[in-house]
Structure formats: C-alpha cells, structure tokens
Short mmCIF file of C-alpha atoms in Angstrom, two decimals:
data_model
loop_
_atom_site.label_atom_id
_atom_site.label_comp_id
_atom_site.label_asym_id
_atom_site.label_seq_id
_atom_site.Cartn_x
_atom_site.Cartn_y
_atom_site.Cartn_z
CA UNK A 424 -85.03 31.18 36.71
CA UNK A 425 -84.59 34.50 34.88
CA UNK A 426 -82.25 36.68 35.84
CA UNK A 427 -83.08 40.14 37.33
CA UNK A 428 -80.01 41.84 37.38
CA UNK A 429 -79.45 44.92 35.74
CA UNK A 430 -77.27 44.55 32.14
CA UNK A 431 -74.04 46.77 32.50
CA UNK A 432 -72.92 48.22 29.09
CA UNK A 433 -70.44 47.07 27.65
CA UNK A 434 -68.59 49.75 25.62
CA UNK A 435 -66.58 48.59 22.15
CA UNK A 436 -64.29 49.95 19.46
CA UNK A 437 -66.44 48.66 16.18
CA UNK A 438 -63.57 50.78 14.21
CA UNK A 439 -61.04 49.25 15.41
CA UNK A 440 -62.25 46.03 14.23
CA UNK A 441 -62.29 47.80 10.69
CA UNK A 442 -59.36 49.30 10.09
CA UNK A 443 -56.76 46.94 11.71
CA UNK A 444 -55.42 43.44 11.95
CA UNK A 445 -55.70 42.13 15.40
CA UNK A 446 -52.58 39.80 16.45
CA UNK A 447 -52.97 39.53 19.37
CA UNK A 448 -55.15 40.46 22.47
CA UNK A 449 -54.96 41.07 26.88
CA UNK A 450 -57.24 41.30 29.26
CA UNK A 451 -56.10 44.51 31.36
CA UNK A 452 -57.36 46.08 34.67
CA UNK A 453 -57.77 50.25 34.31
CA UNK A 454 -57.08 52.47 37.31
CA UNK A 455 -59.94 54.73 37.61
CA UNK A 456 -61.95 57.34 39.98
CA UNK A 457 -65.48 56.49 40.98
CA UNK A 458 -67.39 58.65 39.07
CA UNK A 459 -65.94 57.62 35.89
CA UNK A 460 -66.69 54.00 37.34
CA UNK A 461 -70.27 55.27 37.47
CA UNK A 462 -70.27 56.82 33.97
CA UNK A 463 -68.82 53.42 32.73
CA UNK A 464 -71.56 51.81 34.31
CA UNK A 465 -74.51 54.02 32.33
CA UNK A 466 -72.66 53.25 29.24
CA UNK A 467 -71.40 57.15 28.71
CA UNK A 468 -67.94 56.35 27.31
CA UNK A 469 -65.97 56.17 23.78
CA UNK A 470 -62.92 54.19 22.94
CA UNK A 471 -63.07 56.25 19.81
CA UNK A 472 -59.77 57.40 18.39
CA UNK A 473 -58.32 55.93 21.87
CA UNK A 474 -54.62 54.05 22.15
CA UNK A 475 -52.16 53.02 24.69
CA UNK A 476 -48.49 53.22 24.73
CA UNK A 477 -45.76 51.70 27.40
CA UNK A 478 -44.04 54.50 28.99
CA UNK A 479 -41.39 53.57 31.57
CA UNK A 480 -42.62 50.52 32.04
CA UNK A 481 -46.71 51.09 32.52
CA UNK A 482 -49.12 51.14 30.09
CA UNK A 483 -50.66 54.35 29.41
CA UNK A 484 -54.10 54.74 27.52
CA UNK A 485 -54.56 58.04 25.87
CA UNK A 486 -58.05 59.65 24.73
CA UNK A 487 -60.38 57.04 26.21
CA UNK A 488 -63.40 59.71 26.69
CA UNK A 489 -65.59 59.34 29.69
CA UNK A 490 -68.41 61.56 30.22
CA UNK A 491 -68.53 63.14 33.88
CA UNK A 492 -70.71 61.84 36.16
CA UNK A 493 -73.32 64.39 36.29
CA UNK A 494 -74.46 63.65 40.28
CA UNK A 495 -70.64 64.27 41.50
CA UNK A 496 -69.78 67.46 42.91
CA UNK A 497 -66.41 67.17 44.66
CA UNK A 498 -63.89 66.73 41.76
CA UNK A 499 -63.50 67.91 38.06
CA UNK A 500 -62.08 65.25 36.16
CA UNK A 501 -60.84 65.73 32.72
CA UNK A 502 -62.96 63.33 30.26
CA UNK A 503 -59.53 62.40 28.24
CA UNK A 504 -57.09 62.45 30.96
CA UNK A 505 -54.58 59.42 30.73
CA UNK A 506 -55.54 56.18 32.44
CA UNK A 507 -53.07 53.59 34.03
CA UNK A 508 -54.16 50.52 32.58
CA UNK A 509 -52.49 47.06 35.01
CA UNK A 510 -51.20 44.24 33.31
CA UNK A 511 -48.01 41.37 34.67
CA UNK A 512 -44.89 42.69 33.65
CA UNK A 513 -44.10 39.96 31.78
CA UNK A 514 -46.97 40.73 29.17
CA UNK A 515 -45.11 44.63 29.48
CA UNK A 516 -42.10 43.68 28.65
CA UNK A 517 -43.57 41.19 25.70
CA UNK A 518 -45.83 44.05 23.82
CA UNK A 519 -42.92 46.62 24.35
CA UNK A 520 -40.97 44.07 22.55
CA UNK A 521 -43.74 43.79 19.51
CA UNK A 522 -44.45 47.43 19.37
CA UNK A 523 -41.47 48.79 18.46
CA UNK A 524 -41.64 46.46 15.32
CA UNK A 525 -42.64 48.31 12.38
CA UNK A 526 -46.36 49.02 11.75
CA UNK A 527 -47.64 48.08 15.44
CA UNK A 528 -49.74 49.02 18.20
CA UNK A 529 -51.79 49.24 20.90
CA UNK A 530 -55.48 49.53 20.51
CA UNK A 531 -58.52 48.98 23.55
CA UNK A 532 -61.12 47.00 21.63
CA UNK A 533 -63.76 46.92 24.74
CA UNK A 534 -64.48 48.32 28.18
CA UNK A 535 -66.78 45.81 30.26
CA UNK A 536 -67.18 44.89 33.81
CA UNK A 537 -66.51 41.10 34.71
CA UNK A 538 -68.32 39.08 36.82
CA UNK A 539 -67.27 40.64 40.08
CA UNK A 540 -68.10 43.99 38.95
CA UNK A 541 -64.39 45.17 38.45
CA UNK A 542 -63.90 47.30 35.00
CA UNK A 543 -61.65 45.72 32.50
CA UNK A 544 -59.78 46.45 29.00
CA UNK A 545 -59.46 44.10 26.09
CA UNK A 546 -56.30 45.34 24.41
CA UNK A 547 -54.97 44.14 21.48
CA UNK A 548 -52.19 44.54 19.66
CA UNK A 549 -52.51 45.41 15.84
CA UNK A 550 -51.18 46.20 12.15
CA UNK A 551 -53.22 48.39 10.01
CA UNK A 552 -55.18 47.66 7.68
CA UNK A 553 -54.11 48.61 3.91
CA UNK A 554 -56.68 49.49 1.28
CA UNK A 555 -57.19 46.76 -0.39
CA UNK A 556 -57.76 44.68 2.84
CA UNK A 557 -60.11 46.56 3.53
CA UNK A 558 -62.43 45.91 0.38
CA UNK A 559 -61.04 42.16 0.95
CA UNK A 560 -62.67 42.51 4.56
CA UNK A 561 -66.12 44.17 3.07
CA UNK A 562 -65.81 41.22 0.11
CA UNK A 563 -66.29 38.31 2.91
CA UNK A 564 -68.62 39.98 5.13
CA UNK A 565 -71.00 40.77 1.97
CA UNK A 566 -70.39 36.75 1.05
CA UNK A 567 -71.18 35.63 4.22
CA UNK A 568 -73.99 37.20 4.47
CA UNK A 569 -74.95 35.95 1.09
CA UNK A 570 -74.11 32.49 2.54
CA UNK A 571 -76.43 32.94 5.41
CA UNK A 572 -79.60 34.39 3.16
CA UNK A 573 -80.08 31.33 1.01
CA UNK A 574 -79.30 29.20 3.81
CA UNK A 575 -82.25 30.55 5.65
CA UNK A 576 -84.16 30.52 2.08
CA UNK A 577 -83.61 26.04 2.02
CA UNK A 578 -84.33 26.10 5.35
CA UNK A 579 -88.10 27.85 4.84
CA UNK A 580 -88.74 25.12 2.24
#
C-alpha cells in the first residue's frame, strides 16, 4: 500500500555537522505561532548561524529564521525573534551544567515534525571543531567514498 500523504520538510543544519563535534544530542519541543508552524511546514526556514542558550532556567534559541507566512494577515512576526524551546528540567539543569565547561554549546541540528504532526528540535550539544579536524573529517569522508567506489566496481564483475 503506498502511502499518499504529503512529505513535510524536514529542515537541517548540514554546517553544523561540519564544523563541530557533537557530544551529545535532545529531542526538544519549540513554542511557536501558527504561521511560522505553516512556514515550517513548506520548508521556508534556516537553522543557519542559529544557537540556544539557558537563561533563567529555559532554553532560549536565538536566530532560527522563519520566513512569514505569506497568506497571514493579522500579526507581524519577526523572522529571528527568540523561540522557547521545552525540554524536562532535569536535561536543563544537566546541559547548563556542560555548557559552562570550556569550549561548549548549544547547537539545533534539525527542525522536523514527528509522527503526530507536532514540530520538534534535535539539539545537541557540541565542541568545535579545530583545523586540522576538519581536514581529518574531509580525509575519511573522501576514503569512504573511495571504499564505496571499488566496492561497487567488484560488485559489477
């Protein structure tokens, strides 16, 4: 049976990926209006240059840009205003705890809806990346796909 519902975009931080180490990552619920709900559905969002900080006690994410929804009319919302984003206080009071170590923070690696339609944040805590991990990074990915090239070439035979 295929399935005819309609694929909601999922929105990701591909740079964030890059240039840090992840340690460790949450699930988190974001408080939002509905016609950024609506822009997150069409996929009009960026988690470019976007982080989140714990500010008495919540969890604050700063410069997550959503485009306005262009069929509202009752409310002008700033794309970058600060969202709420809802996690258990004991995860709070666990990444407060880690991010006032040296080096650490808080990134949002995706934006997707779950299966009952509610938006959610993958957050995840991380160290940057120096330069040479970097080219250490680029190194195995080049190897790898190396790797899966003649694999596929034996396979053909």
């Amino acid at each position: 049976m295929k399935d005819t519902s309609p694929k909601i975009p999922s929105i990701s931080n591909r740079k964030a990926r890059h240039d840090y180490h992840i340690l460790e990552s949450f699930e988190a619920g974001i408080v939002l209006l509905g016609p950024e709900v609506k822009s997150l559905r069409l996929g009009k969002a960026s988690l470019q240059d976007s982080f989140a900080r714990i500010e008495r006690g919540e969890v604050l994410l700063y410069q997550m840009h959503i485009n306005p929804y262009s069929y509202t009319h009752h409310t002008d919302l700033s794309p970058t205003r600060t969202r709420k984003l809802l996690l258990h206080q004991n995860q709070i009071h666990k990444l407060e705890g880690r991010t006032v170590e040296k080096g650490l923070t808080l990134v949002p690696l995706d934006v997707y809806f779950n299966s009952n339609g509610i938006v959610k944040v993958n957050l995840a805590l991380v160290q940057g990346k120096k330069g040479p991990d970097r080219r250490d990074t680029i190194k195995k990915r080049d190897l790898q796909r190396e790797i899966g090239r003649d694999f596929r070439g034996r396979m053909k035979l």
